[in-house]
PDB file of C-alpha atoms in Angstrom:
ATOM      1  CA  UNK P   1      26.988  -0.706  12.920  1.00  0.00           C
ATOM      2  CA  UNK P   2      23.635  -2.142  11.347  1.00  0.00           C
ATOM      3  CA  UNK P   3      23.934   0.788   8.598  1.00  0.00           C
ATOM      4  CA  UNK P   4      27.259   1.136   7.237  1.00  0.00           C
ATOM      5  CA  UNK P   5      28.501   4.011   5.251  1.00  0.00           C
ATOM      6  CA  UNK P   6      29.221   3.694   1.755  1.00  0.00           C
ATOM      7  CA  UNK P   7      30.727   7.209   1.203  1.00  0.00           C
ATOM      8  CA  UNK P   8      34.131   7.888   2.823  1.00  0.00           C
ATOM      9  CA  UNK P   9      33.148  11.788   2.675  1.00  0.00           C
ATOM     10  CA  UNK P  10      30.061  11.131   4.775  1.00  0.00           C
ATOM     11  CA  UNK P  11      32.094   8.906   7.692  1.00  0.00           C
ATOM     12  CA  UNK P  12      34.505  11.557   7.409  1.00  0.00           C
ATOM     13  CA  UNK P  13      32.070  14.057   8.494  1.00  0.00           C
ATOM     14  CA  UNK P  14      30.530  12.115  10.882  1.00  0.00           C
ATOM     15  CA  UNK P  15      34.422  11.391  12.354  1.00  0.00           C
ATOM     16  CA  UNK P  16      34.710  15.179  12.554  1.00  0.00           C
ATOM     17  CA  UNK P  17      31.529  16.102  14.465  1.00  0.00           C
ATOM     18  CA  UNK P  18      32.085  17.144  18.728  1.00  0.00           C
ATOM     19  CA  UNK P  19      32.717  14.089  20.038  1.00  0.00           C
ATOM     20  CA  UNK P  20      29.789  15.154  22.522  1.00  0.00           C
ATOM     21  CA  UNK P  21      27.013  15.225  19.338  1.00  0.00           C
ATOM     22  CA  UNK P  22      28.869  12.232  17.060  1.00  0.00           C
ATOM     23  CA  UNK P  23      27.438   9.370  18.809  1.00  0.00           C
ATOM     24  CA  UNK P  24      23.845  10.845  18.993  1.00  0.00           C
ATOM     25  CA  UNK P  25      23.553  11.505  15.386  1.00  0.00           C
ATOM     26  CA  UNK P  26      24.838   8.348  14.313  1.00  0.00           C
ATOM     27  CA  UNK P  27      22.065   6.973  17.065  1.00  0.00           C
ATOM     28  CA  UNK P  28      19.941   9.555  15.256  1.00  0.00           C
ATOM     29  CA  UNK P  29      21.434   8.177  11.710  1.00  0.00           C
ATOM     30  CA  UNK P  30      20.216   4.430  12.355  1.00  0.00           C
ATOM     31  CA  UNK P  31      16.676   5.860  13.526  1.00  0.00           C
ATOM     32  CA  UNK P  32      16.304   7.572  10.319  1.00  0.00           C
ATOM     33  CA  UNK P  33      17.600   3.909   8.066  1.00  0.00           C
ATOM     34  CA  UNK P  34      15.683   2.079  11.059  1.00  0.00           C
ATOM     35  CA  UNK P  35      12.459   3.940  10.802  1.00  0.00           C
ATOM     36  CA  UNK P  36      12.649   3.975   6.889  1.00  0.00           C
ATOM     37  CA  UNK P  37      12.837  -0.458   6.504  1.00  0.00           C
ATOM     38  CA  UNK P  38       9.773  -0.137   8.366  1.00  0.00           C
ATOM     39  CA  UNK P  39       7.516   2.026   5.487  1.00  0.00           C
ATOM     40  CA  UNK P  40       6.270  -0.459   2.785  1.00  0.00           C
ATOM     41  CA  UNK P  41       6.308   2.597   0.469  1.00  0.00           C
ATOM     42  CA  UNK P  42      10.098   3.471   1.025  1.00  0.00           C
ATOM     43  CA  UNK P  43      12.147   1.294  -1.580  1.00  0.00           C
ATOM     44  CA  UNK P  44      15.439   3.281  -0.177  1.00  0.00           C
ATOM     45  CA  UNK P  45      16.978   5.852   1.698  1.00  0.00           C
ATOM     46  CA  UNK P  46      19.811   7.829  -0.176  1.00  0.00           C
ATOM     47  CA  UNK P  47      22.719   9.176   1.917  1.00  0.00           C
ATOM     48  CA  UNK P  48      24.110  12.183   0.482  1.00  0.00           C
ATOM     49  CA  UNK P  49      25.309  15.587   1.419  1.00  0.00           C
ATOM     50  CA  UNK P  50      23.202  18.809   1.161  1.00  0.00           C
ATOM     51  CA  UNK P  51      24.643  22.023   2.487  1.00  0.00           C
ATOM     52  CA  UNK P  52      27.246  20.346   3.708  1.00  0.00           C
ATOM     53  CA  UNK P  53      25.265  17.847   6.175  1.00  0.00           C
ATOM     54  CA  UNK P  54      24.377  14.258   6.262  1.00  0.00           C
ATOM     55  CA  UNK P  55      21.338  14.122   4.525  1.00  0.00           C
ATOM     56  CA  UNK P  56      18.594  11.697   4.042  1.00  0.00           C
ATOM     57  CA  UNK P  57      16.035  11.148   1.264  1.00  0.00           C
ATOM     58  CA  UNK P  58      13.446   8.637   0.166  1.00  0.00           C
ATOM     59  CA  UNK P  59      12.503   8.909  -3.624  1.00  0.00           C
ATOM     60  CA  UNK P  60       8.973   9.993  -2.367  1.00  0.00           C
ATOM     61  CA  UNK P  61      10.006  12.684   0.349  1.00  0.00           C
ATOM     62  CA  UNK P  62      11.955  15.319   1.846  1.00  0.00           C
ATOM     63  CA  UNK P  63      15.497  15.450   3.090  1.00  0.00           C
ATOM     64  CA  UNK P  64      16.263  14.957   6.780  1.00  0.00           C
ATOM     65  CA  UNK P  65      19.628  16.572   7.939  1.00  0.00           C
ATOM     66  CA  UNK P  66      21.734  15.826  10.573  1.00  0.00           C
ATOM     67  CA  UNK P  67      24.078  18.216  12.198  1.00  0.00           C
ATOM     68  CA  UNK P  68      25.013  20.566  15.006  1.00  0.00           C
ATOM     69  CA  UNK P  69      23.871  23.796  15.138  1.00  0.00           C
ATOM     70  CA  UNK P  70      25.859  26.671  16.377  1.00  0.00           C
ATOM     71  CA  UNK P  71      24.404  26.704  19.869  1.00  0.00           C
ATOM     72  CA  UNK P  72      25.991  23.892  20.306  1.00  0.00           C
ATOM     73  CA  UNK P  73      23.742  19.989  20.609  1.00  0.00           C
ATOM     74  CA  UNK P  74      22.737  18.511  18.048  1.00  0.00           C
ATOM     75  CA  UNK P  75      19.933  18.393  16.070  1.00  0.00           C
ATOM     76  CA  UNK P  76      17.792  16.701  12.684  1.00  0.00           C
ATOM     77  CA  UNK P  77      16.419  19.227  10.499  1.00  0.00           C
ATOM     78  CA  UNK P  78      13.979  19.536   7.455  1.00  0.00           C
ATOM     79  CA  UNK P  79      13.787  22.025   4.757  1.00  0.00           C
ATOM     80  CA  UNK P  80      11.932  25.172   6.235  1.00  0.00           C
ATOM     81  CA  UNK P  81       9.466  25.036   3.131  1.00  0.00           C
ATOM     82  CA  UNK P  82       7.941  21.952   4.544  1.00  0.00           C
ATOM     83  CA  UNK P  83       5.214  21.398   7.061  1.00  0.00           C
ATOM     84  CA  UNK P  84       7.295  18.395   8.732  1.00  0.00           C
ATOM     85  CA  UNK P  85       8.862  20.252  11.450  1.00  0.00           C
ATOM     86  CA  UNK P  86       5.744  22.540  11.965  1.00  0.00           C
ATOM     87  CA  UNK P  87       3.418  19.775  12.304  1.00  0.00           C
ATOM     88  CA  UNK P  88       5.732  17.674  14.723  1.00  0.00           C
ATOM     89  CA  UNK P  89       5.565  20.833  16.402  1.00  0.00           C
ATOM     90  CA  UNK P  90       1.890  20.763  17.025  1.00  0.00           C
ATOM     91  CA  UNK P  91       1.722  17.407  18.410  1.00  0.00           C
ATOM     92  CA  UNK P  92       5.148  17.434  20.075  1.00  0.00           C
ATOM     93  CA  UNK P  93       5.437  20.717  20.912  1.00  0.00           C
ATOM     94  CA  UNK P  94       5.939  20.963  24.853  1.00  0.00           C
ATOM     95  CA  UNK P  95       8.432  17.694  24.011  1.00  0.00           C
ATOM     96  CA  UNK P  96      10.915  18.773  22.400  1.00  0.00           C
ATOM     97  CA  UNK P  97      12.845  22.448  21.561  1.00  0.00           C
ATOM     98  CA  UNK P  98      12.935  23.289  18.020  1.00  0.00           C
ATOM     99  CA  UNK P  99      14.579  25.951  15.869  1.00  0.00           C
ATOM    100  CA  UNK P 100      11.704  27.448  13.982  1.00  0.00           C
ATOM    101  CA  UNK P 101      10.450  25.215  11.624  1.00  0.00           C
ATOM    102  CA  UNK P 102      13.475  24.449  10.511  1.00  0.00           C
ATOM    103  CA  UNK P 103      14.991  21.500  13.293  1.00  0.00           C
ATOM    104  CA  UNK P 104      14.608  19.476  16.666  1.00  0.00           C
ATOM    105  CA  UNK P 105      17.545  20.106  18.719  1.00  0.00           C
ATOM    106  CA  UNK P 106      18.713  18.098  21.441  1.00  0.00           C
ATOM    107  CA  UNK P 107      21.194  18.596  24.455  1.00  0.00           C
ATOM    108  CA  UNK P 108      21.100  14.988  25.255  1.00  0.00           C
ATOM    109  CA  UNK P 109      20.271  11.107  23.972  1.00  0.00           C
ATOM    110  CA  UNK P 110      17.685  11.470  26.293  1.00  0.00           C
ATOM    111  CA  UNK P 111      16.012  14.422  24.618  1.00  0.00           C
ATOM    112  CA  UNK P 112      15.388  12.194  20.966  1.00  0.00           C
ATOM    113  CA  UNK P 113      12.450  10.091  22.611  1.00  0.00           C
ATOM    114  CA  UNK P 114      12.365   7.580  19.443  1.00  0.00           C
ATOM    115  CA  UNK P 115       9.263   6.771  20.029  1.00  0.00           C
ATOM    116  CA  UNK P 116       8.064  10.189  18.762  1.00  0.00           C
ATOM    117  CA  UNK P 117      10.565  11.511  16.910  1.00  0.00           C
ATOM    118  CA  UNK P 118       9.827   8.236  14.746  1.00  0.00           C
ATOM    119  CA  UNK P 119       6.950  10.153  13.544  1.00  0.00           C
ATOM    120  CA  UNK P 120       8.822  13.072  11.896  1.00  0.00           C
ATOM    121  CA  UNK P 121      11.470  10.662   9.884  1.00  0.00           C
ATOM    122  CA  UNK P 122       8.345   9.114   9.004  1.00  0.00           C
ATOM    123  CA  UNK P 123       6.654  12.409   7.612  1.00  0.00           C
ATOM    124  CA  UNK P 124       9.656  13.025   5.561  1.00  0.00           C
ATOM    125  CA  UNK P 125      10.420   9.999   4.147  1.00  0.00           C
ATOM    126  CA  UNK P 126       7.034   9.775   2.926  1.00  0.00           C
ATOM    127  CA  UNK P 127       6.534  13.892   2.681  1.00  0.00           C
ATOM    128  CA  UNK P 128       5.455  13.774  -1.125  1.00  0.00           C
ATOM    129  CA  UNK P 129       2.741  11.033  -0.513  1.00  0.00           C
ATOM    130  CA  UNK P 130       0.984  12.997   1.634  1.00  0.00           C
ATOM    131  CA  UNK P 131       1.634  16.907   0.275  1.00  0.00           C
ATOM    132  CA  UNK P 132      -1.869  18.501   0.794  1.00  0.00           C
TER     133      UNK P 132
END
C-alpha cells in the first residue's frame, strides 16, 4: 500500500467495513493522499476520525469522509455546509448519484471515475483557499 496507516484505530475500521465496500474506499483512500501530493498548496493530509469515519483534511480545507451509507455502497462525503458536493454536482451531475449535498455514492469501482472525482478531493483539500 503506497499510503500506509499510522493509526491502528483507523486500519481497524477500515478491516471492519463490508468486505464488498473495503477495497473501494481504500482505492478511494489513496485517491484522496494521491490527489493531495499533487496540490503545491497542500503541505499534508491528516487522517483522523470524525463521526466515527475515516476522515481527511488539509490544513487549508474541508474534511472528506469515507464510509458506507445505510443503503448499502459506499460513498466519500463532505460536510453539508460546504459547496463541494453541490458544485461537483453541477458539473458532474448526470455522472454520478449523490446523497444531497452531503456525498457521492457508488455501487461499484466503476462508478468513482478518478478522473472526475479528482476534482472534488481537490475542492476540499483546498476548500478554504477558494471560500467565496
Amino acid at each position: 500500500m503506497k499510503y500506509p496507516f499510522s493509526d491502528p484505530q483507523i486500519e481497524q475500521i477500515f478491516a471492519d467495513f463490508p468486505s464488498d465496500s473495503r477495497l473501494h474506499l481504500i482505492e478511494l483512500r489513496q485517491l484522496i493522499f494521491s490527489t493531495g501530493a499533487t496540490l503545491s498548496h497542500v503541505s499534508k493530509i491528516d487522517e483522523c476520525l470524525r463521526w466515527g469515519q475515516p476522515s481527511y483534511v488539509s490544513p487549508i480545507g474541508t474534511a472528506l469522509r469515507l464510509g458506507v451509507p445505510k443503503s448499502g455502497g459506499f460513498g466519500i462525503f463532505a460536510h453539508c455546509q460546504s459547496n463541494v458536493i453541490s458544485n461537483f454536482a453541477q458539473t458532474f451531475g448526470t455522472d454520478f448519484r449523490f446523497d444531497g449535498n452531503r456525498g457521492v455514492l457508488f455501487e461499484t469501482r466503476e462508478d468513482i471515475q478518478p478522473d472526475k472525482l479528482c476534482l472534488l478531493i481537490k475542492h476540499a483539500l483546498t476548500y478554504k483557499l477558494n471560500r467565496n
